[in-house]
Amino acid sequence: MRNRSGRERGPSPAAHGVKARQRRNSAQRPARGARAMGMRGSVGDRPDRGPGVAAEVSRSLRVAAAYGWRLIVVGAAVYAIFAALGRFHLVTLAVFLALVLTALLEPSVRLLNRWMPRSVAVTVGLLLGILLLFGVLSLIGANVAGEWEGLRREFVGGVSRIERWLEGPPFRVPPGTLSDLQDRVSRFVSSHRASLISTALSGVGRVVEVLTVGVLALFCSVFFLHSGDRMWEWFGGQLPGRGRHPVRLAGRAAWITFTGYTRGIVVVAATNAVLVGVMLFVLRVPLAVPLAVLEFFAAFIPLVGSPVALAVAAVVALAAKGPLVAAVVVLLIVVIGQIEGHVLHPLVMSRAVQLHPVVVALSVICGSVTAGVPGAVVAVPLVSVVWSVYGVLRADPSGT
């Protein structure tokens, strides 16, 4: 368009606005269409990050890989901890025994502390525990010494009875098999006397290790009983501010679970020992008191210890009293197992140990494979403490 002076006039502002709107609309139409097509084609999926490998890996595989490397790190840390503890297994065992003594003697020390100072209460409590232990050991020694001669005669006659019983139906063992077995054992002992002597000498070293562990455990338990709470408070004070409360919460839960388990297993073991001792005394099986004490200590290995101890009692009954009494003792294994599993554990240890029997069995087997009998004893309380700490921290993840 031209104005009156003949010059060309530019488009009006209104025309400018119309053209700008047209350009914007034309640019937005393909973008909106592309977005709409993209939404329709990938609903529920992440947008493509390019032609790389990450776009081809499924979400489940990425989640599995994330959990996998974290589990590998945790497993490596746990392995390193147990390897370090295995290198110092005597110290670890001594500290564990010290914690057991502390859990058992703490109620009596607290009671004595009402009438005497704390240090005197700890001394009196430890002396009473030591006297009780030596009293039980002396009772076992006196019982074995008093019944040894009669037990030897009964065993000689019992072996003869077992041999005659095996020669009859249904076993039909050839005569003289047991005598040949005894001769072979005697020849083996005579030919391997040097190795047996070296084994006995290594057993002396084991005795020294046991005494060392016992003295160290007693030494640690003195300080745990006297000032264990102050030691724990000092340890918590060395941590950063944000980590103090979770650690204290986990430590309190761990100690409650450990003391509950320790006191509960002592009650269960004592009940089993009394039942076994009474039944063996009624059946007139020799060494009833030592076998009852063996049952007491074997009960500290759940699900396995009691049957093993009663199997030893069944062998003694078979040699001394014949197969009928031995069958009664075998039946006693089943009865005591039912009482322990369905009465004592639910009543005494249900609050301290909330583990499935399969978990208990697997813990005992793994502990025994890893560290023998001490590992089998430590496995269940360790798993119980770890599970209780996990439950407390899961219930309060913020640590507040």
Short mmCIF file of C-alpha atoms in Angstrom, two decimals:
data_model
loop_
_atom_site.label_atom_id
_atom_site.label_comp_id
_atom_site.label_asym_id
_atom_site.label_seq_id
_atom_site.Cartn_x
_atom_site.Cartn_y
_atom_site.Cartn_z
CA MET A 1 0.00 0.00 0.00
CA ARG A 2 1.07 3.58 -0.74
CA ASN A 3 0.35 6.70 1.27
CA ARG A 4 -0.53 10.13 -0.11
CA SER A 5 3.07 11.07 -0.63
CA GLY A 6 3.49 8.09 -2.92
CA ARG A 7 5.71 6.13 -0.56
CA GLU A 8 4.99 2.52 0.25
CA ARG A 9 3.45 2.03 3.63
CA GLY A 10 4.34 -0.99 5.78
CA PRO A 11 1.75 -3.39 7.17
CA SER A 12 -0.30 -2.21 10.06
CA PRO A 13 0.28 -3.41 13.66
CA ALA A 14 -2.88 -5.45 13.48
CA ALA A 15 -1.56 -7.24 10.42
CA HIS A 16 1.71 -7.86 12.25
CA GLY A 17 -0.15 -9.47 15.12
CA VAL A 18 -2.18 -11.71 12.82
CA LYS A 19 0.94 -12.91 11.00
CA ALA A 20 2.79 -13.58 14.29
CA ARG A 21 -0.11 -15.64 15.60
CA GLN A 22 -0.19 -17.60 12.35
CA ARG A 23 3.53 -18.37 12.60
CA ARG A 24 3.20 -19.53 16.21
CA ASN A 25 0.25 -21.75 15.43
CA SER A 26 2.03 -23.31 12.48
CA ALA A 27 5.10 -24.03 14.66
CA GLN A 28 3.06 -25.47 17.53
CA ARG A 29 0.95 -27.82 15.43
CA PRO A 30 3.75 -30.25 14.52
CA ALA A 31 5.22 -30.08 18.05
CA ARG A 32 1.88 -30.85 19.63
CA GLY A 33 1.31 -33.60 17.17
CA ALA A 34 4.70 -35.08 17.87
CA ARG A 35 4.11 -34.92 21.59
CA ALA A 36 0.71 -36.50 21.23
CA MET A 37 2.16 -39.28 19.08
CA GLY A 38 4.93 -39.77 21.60
CA MET A 39 2.44 -39.97 24.48
CA ARG A 40 0.32 -42.46 22.60
CA GLY A 41 3.32 -44.57 21.71
CA SER A 42 5.04 -44.70 25.12
CA VAL A 43 2.39 -44.58 27.81
CA GLY A 44 3.86 -45.98 31.05
CA ASP A 45 7.43 -46.03 29.70
CA ARG A 46 10.32 -43.74 30.34
CA PRO A 47 11.26 -41.46 27.43
CA ASP A 48 14.09 -42.70 25.30
CA ARG A 49 17.50 -41.55 26.36
CA GLY A 50 19.09 -42.18 23.04
CA PRO A 51 20.21 -45.22 21.11
CA GLY A 52 22.41 -46.44 24.03
CA VAL A 53 22.25 -49.71 25.92
CA ALA A 54 20.36 -48.19 28.89
CA ALA A 55 17.26 -47.81 26.72
CA GLU A 56 17.31 -51.55 25.91
CA VAL A 57 17.66 -52.82 29.54
CA SER A 58 14.35 -53.68 31.17
CA ARG A 59 13.33 -52.07 34.44
CA SER A 60 13.26 -55.40 36.32
CA LEU A 61 16.83 -56.14 35.31
CA ARG A 62 17.97 -52.67 36.42
CA VAL A 63 16.28 -53.18 39.82
CA ALA A 64 17.81 -56.66 40.19
CA ALA A 65 21.26 -55.28 39.35
CA ALA A 66 20.85 -52.47 41.88
CA TYR A 67 19.90 -54.93 44.63
CA GLY A 68 22.61 -57.33 43.50
CA TRP A 69 25.61 -55.06 43.91
CA ARG A 70 24.28 -53.76 47.22
CA LEU A 71 23.92 -57.34 48.51
CA ILE A 72 27.46 -58.08 47.32
CA VAL A 73 28.79 -55.11 49.28
CA VAL A 74 26.87 -56.13 52.41
CA GLY A 75 28.02 -59.74 52.07
CA ALA A 76 31.64 -58.65 51.68
CA ALA A 77 31.35 -56.47 54.80
CA VAL A 78 29.81 -59.31 56.82
CA TYR A 79 32.50 -61.71 55.61
CA ALA A 80 35.22 -59.26 56.59
CA ILE A 81 33.72 -58.85 60.07
CA PHE A 82 33.49 -62.60 60.65
CA ALA A 83 36.98 -63.13 59.26
CA ALA A 84 38.34 -60.57 61.73
CA LEU A 85 36.43 -62.22 64.57
CA GLY A 86 37.76 -65.62 63.49
CA ARG A 87 41.32 -64.36 63.67
CA PHE A 88 40.71 -63.43 67.30
CA HIS A 89 38.28 -66.23 68.12
CA LEU A 90 39.55 -66.67 71.67
CA VAL A 91 38.95 -63.01 72.48
CA THR A 92 35.56 -63.12 70.78
CA LEU A 93 34.55 -66.22 72.75
CA ALA A 94 35.77 -64.64 75.99
CA VAL A 95 33.71 -61.48 75.39
CA PHE A 96 30.65 -63.60 74.55
CA LEU A 97 31.04 -65.60 77.78
CA ALA A 98 31.50 -62.34 79.69
CA LEU A 99 28.21 -61.06 78.26
CA VAL A 100 26.53 -64.34 79.24
CA LEU A 101 27.84 -64.04 82.81
CA THR A 102 26.72 -60.41 82.92
CA ALA A 103 23.22 -61.31 81.74
CA LEU A 104 22.92 -64.11 84.32
CA LEU A 105 24.42 -62.28 87.31
CA GLU A 106 22.98 -58.83 86.72
CA PRO A 107 19.70 -59.47 88.63
CA SER A 108 21.52 -60.80 91.70
CA VAL A 109 24.07 -57.96 91.61
CA ARG A 110 21.26 -55.42 91.35
CA LEU A 111 19.53 -57.05 94.32
CA LEU A 112 22.72 -57.08 96.41
CA ASN A 113 23.40 -53.47 95.47
CA ARG A 114 20.44 -52.42 97.60
CA TRP A 115 22.31 -53.34 100.79
CA MET A 116 25.98 -52.91 99.79
CA PRO A 117 28.13 -50.86 97.41
CA ARG A 118 28.24 -51.78 93.75
CA SER A 119 31.80 -53.13 93.81
CA VAL A 120 31.06 -55.37 96.80
CA ALA A 121 27.84 -56.59 95.17
CA VAL A 122 29.74 -57.52 92.00
CA THR A 123 32.37 -59.41 94.02
CA VAL A 124 29.80 -61.33 96.05
CA GLY A 125 27.75 -62.17 92.95
CA LEU A 126 30.77 -63.51 91.07
CA LEU A 127 31.94 -65.54 94.06
CA LEU A 128 28.50 -67.11 94.42
CA GLY A 129 28.48 -68.02 90.72
CA ILE A 130 31.97 -69.55 90.90
CA LEU A 131 31.06 -71.54 94.02
CA LEU A 132 27.94 -72.84 92.30
CA LEU A 133 29.94 -73.94 89.25
CA PHE A 134 32.61 -75.71 91.29
CA GLY A 135 29.92 -77.31 93.44
CA VAL A 136 28.28 -78.84 90.36
CA LEU A 137 31.64 -80.07 89.05
CA SER A 138 32.56 -81.62 92.39
CA LEU A 139 29.15 -83.32 92.54
CA ILE A 140 29.76 -84.83 89.10
CA GLY A 141 33.23 -86.03 90.10
CA ALA A 142 32.00 -87.61 93.34
CA ASN A 143 29.12 -89.33 91.52
CA VAL A 144 31.38 -90.77 88.84
CA ALA A 145 33.97 -91.92 91.40
CA GLY A 146 31.30 -93.58 93.54
CA GLU A 147 29.70 -95.48 90.65
CA TRP A 148 32.80 -96.24 88.60
CA GLU A 149 33.45 -99.78 89.84
CA GLY A 150 29.85 -100.88 89.59
CA LEU A 151 29.54 -99.14 86.25
CA ARG A 152 32.55 -101.03 84.91
CA ARG A 153 31.03 -104.38 85.93
CA GLU A 154 27.67 -103.43 84.43
CA PHE A 155 29.31 -102.36 81.19
CA VAL A 156 31.16 -105.68 80.89
CA GLY A 157 27.95 -107.59 81.40
CA GLY A 158 26.04 -105.17 79.18
CA VAL A 159 28.45 -105.67 76.28
CA SER A 160 27.98 -109.42 76.59
CA ARG A 161 24.21 -108.99 76.59
CA ILE A 162 24.36 -106.74 73.54
CA GLU A 163 26.54 -109.29 71.74
CA ARG A 164 24.09 -112.12 72.46
CA TRP A 165 21.18 -109.90 71.42
CA LEU A 166 22.83 -109.02 68.10
CA GLU A 167 23.62 -112.68 67.39
CA GLY A 168 19.91 -113.54 67.54
CA PRO A 169 17.12 -112.55 65.17
CA PRO A 170 16.61 -110.27 63.34
CA PHE A 171 20.26 -109.08 63.11
CA ARG A 172 22.07 -112.48 62.93
CA VAL A 173 25.50 -110.96 63.56
CA PRO A 174 28.24 -113.65 63.37
CA PRO A 175 29.59 -114.71 66.79
CA GLY A 176 32.77 -113.00 67.92
CA THR A 177 32.23 -109.86 65.83
CA LEU A 178 32.35 -107.53 68.83
CA SER A 179 35.41 -109.35 70.20
CA ASP A 180 37.16 -108.90 66.87
CA LEU A 181 36.19 -105.23 66.93
CA GLN A 182 37.72 -104.83 70.39
CA ASP A 183 40.91 -106.52 69.24
CA ARG A 184 41.11 -104.21 66.23
CA VAL A 185 40.68 -101.18 68.46
CA SER A 186 43.45 -102.42 70.75
CA ARG A 187 45.77 -103.00 67.80
CA PHE A 188 44.97 -99.55 66.42
CA VAL A 189 45.79 -97.93 69.75
CA SER A 190 49.08 -99.84 69.98
CA SER A 191 50.16 -98.96 66.44
CA HIS A 192 49.16 -95.29 66.66
CA ARG A 193 50.45 -94.62 70.16
CA ALA A 194 52.74 -91.78 69.06
CA SER A 195 49.99 -89.90 67.26
CA LEU A 196 47.65 -90.39 70.20
CA ILE A 197 50.27 -88.99 72.57
CA SER A 198 50.74 -85.93 70.35
CA THR A 199 46.97 -85.49 70.26
CA ALA A 200 46.89 -85.65 74.05
CA LEU A 201 49.64 -83.04 74.25
CA SER A 202 47.70 -80.79 71.90
CA GLY A 203 44.76 -81.36 74.21
CA VAL A 204 46.86 -79.87 77.00
CA GLY A 205 47.24 -76.78 74.84
CA ARG A 206 43.46 -76.71 74.46
CA VAL A 207 43.12 -76.80 78.23
CA VAL A 208 45.42 -73.78 78.48
CA GLU A 209 43.30 -71.97 75.90
CA VAL A 210 40.12 -72.81 77.82
CA LEU A 211 41.64 -71.46 81.05
CA THR A 212 42.76 -68.30 79.25
CA VAL A 213 39.28 -67.74 77.82
CA GLY A 214 37.73 -68.33 81.24
CA VAL A 215 40.01 -65.87 83.03
CA LEU A 216 39.51 -63.20 80.34
CA ALA A 217 35.74 -63.71 80.44
CA LEU A 218 35.71 -63.35 84.22
CA PHE A 219 37.86 -60.22 84.01
CA CYS A 220 35.57 -58.60 81.42
CA SER A 221 32.40 -59.56 83.28
CA VAL A 222 33.65 -57.73 86.40
CA PHE A 223 33.77 -54.44 84.50
CA PHE A 224 30.56 -55.13 82.59
CA LEU A 225 28.70 -55.70 85.85
CA HIS A 226 30.29 -52.78 87.64
CA SER A 227 30.15 -50.05 84.99
CA GLY A 228 28.71 -51.49 81.80
CA ASP A 229 26.13 -48.72 81.43
CA ARG A 230 28.80 -46.02 81.73
CA MET A 231 30.97 -47.83 79.17
CA TRP A 232 28.06 -47.87 76.73
CA GLU A 233 27.32 -44.19 77.35
CA TRP A 234 30.97 -43.35 76.66
CA PHE A 235 30.85 -45.32 73.40
CA GLY A 236 27.69 -43.51 72.32
CA GLY A 237 29.27 -40.16 73.12
CA GLN A 238 32.08 -40.82 70.63
CA LEU A 239 29.65 -41.10 67.72
CA PRO A 240 28.41 -38.20 65.55
CA GLY A 241 25.30 -36.44 66.77
CA ARG A 242 22.98 -37.91 64.14
CA GLY A 243 24.12 -41.49 64.80
CA ARG A 244 23.87 -41.53 68.58
CA HIS A 245 20.16 -42.15 68.93
CA PRO A 246 19.93 -45.04 66.41
CA VAL A 247 22.94 -46.74 67.97
CA ARG A 248 21.54 -46.39 71.47
CA LEU A 249 18.17 -47.67 70.28
CA ALA A 250 19.78 -50.67 68.57
CA GLY A 251 22.02 -51.37 71.57
CA ARG A 252 19.08 -51.35 73.98
CA ALA A 253 17.10 -53.74 71.76
CA ALA A 254 20.13 -56.02 71.33
CA TRP A 255 20.80 -56.22 75.07
CA ILE A 256 17.15 -56.90 75.92
CA THR A 257 17.03 -59.71 73.36
CA PHE A 258 20.36 -61.19 74.46
CA THR A 259 19.50 -61.18 78.17
CA GLY A 260 16.07 -62.61 77.46
CA TYR A 261 17.54 -65.39 75.36
CA THR A 262 20.30 -66.19 77.86
CA ARG A 263 18.02 -66.36 80.88
CA GLY A 264 15.38 -68.24 78.92
CA ILE A 265 17.78 -70.88 77.61
CA VAL A 266 19.10 -71.41 81.15
CA VAL A 267 15.54 -72.04 82.39
CA VAL A 268 14.88 -74.43 79.48
CA ALA A 269 18.18 -76.26 80.03
CA ALA A 270 17.59 -76.59 83.77
CA THR A 271 14.09 -77.97 83.21
CA ASN A 272 15.37 -80.51 80.68
CA ALA A 273 18.17 -81.56 83.03
CA VAL A 274 15.76 -82.09 85.94
CA LEU A 275 13.40 -84.17 83.77
CA VAL A 276 16.25 -86.29 82.41
CA GLY A 277 17.82 -86.77 85.84
CA VAL A 278 14.53 -87.85 87.43
CA MET A 279 13.70 -90.30 84.63
CA LEU A 280 17.20 -91.82 84.62
CA PHE A 281 17.08 -92.17 88.40
CA VAL A 282 13.68 -93.89 88.20
CA LEU A 283 15.01 -96.25 85.52
CA ARG A 284 18.14 -96.86 87.65
CA VAL A 285 20.47 -95.91 84.81
CA PRO A 286 24.06 -95.37 86.03
CA LEU A 287 25.59 -91.88 86.02
CA ALA A 288 22.20 -90.19 86.20
CA VAL A 289 23.63 -86.94 87.63
CA PRO A 290 26.48 -86.55 85.07
CA LEU A 291 24.08 -87.35 82.23
CA ALA A 292 21.62 -84.75 83.55
CA VAL A 293 24.42 -82.15 83.67
CA LEU A 294 25.40 -83.14 80.11
CA GLU A 295 21.78 -82.54 79.11
CA PHE A 296 21.91 -79.10 80.77
CA PHE A 297 24.92 -77.94 78.76
CA ALA A 298 23.74 -79.63 75.56
CA ALA A 299 20.43 -77.74 75.70
CA PHE A 300 22.32 -74.53 74.89
CA ILE A 301 22.42 -75.82 71.29
CA PRO A 302 18.75 -75.63 70.24
CA LEU A 303 17.09 -78.54 68.41
CA VAL A 304 20.32 -80.57 68.33
CA GLY A 305 21.94 -80.62 71.77
CA SER A 306 19.21 -82.38 73.75
CA PRO A 307 18.81 -85.34 71.33
CA VAL A 308 22.59 -85.85 71.26
CA ALA A 309 22.86 -85.86 75.06
CA LEU A 310 19.92 -88.25 75.38
CA ALA A 311 21.47 -90.50 72.72
CA VAL A 312 24.53 -90.79 74.98
CA ALA A 313 22.20 -91.64 77.87
CA ALA A 314 20.51 -94.29 75.67
CA VAL A 315 23.89 -95.91 74.93
CA VAL A 316 24.69 -96.02 78.66
CA ALA A 317 21.27 -97.49 79.38
CA LEU A 318 21.72 -100.09 76.62
CA ALA A 319 25.07 -101.22 78.00
CA ALA A 320 23.98 -101.19 81.63
CA LYS A 321 20.29 -102.12 81.64
CA GLY A 322 19.51 -103.69 78.29
CA PRO A 323 17.49 -102.76 75.19
CA LEU A 324 14.14 -102.26 76.98
CA VAL A 325 15.44 -99.44 79.21
CA ALA A 326 17.33 -97.98 76.26
CA ALA A 327 14.07 -97.92 74.27
CA VAL A 328 12.42 -96.02 77.13
CA VAL A 329 15.26 -93.48 77.06
CA VAL A 330 14.84 -93.10 73.29
CA LEU A 331 11.14 -92.45 73.88
CA LEU A 332 12.22 -89.85 76.43
CA ILE A 333 14.04 -88.02 73.62
CA VAL A 334 10.75 -87.57 71.78
CA VAL A 335 8.82 -86.53 74.90
CA ILE A 336 11.37 -83.94 76.04
CA GLY A 337 11.64 -82.59 72.49
CA GLN A 338 7.87 -82.05 72.42
CA ILE A 339 7.87 -80.39 75.85
CA GLU A 340 10.76 -78.13 74.88
CA GLY A 341 9.30 -77.17 71.52
CA HIS A 342 5.62 -76.73 72.45
CA VAL A 343 5.70 -75.68 76.11
CA LEU A 344 9.02 -74.25 77.28
CA HIS A 345 10.04 -72.23 74.25
CA PRO A 346 6.62 -70.56 73.74
CA LEU A 347 6.29 -69.74 77.47
CA VAL A 348 9.86 -68.78 78.33
CA MET A 349 11.52 -67.54 75.14
CA SER A 350 8.71 -66.27 72.92
CA ARG A 351 9.42 -62.63 73.80
CA ALA A 352 13.18 -62.88 73.39
CA VAL A 353 13.42 -65.06 70.28
CA GLN A 354 10.88 -64.61 67.50
CA LEU A 355 12.47 -66.90 64.93
CA HIS A 356 10.94 -69.70 62.90
CA PRO A 357 12.23 -73.20 63.75
CA VAL A 358 13.64 -73.48 60.21
CA VAL A 359 15.68 -70.32 60.80
CA VAL A 360 16.89 -71.72 64.14
CA ALA A 361 17.93 -75.01 62.53
CA LEU A 362 19.74 -73.28 59.67
CA SER A 363 21.50 -70.95 62.14
CA VAL A 364 22.72 -73.88 64.25
CA ILE A 365 23.97 -75.79 61.19
CA CYS A 366 25.73 -72.77 59.70
CA GLY A 367 27.29 -71.91 63.06
CA SER A 368 28.54 -75.46 63.60
CA VAL A 369 29.99 -75.63 60.08
CA THR A 370 31.71 -72.27 60.54
CA ALA A 371 33.09 -72.58 64.08
CA GLY A 372 32.17 -76.00 65.47
CA VAL A 373 30.41 -76.30 68.83
CA PRO A 374 31.06 -72.64 69.87
CA GLY A 375 29.56 -71.50 66.58
CA ALA A 376 26.45 -73.62 67.16
CA VAL A 377 26.04 -72.09 70.63
CA VAL A 378 26.53 -68.50 69.44
CA ALA A 379 24.51 -68.75 66.20
CA VAL A 380 20.94 -68.50 67.53
CA PRO A 381 21.48 -65.58 69.96
CA LEU A 382 23.44 -63.74 67.25
CA VAL A 383 20.66 -64.15 64.69
CA SER A 384 18.06 -63.17 67.31
CA VAL A 385 19.96 -59.99 68.21
CA VAL A 386 20.42 -59.03 64.54
CA TRP A 387 16.73 -59.58 63.83
CA SER A 388 15.62 -57.51 66.84
CA VAL A 389 17.95 -54.65 65.88
CA TYR A 390 16.63 -54.73 62.33
CA GLY A 391 13.04 -54.62 63.60
CA VAL A 392 13.72 -51.63 65.85
CA LEU A 393 15.53 -49.65 63.18
CA ARG A 394 12.87 -50.46 60.60
CA ALA A 395 10.14 -49.24 62.96
CA ASP A 396 12.08 -45.99 63.57
CA PRO A 397 14.07 -45.36 60.36
CA SER A 398 14.55 -41.65 61.07
CA GLY A 399 16.28 -42.34 64.38
CA THR A 400 14.08 -39.88 66.22
#
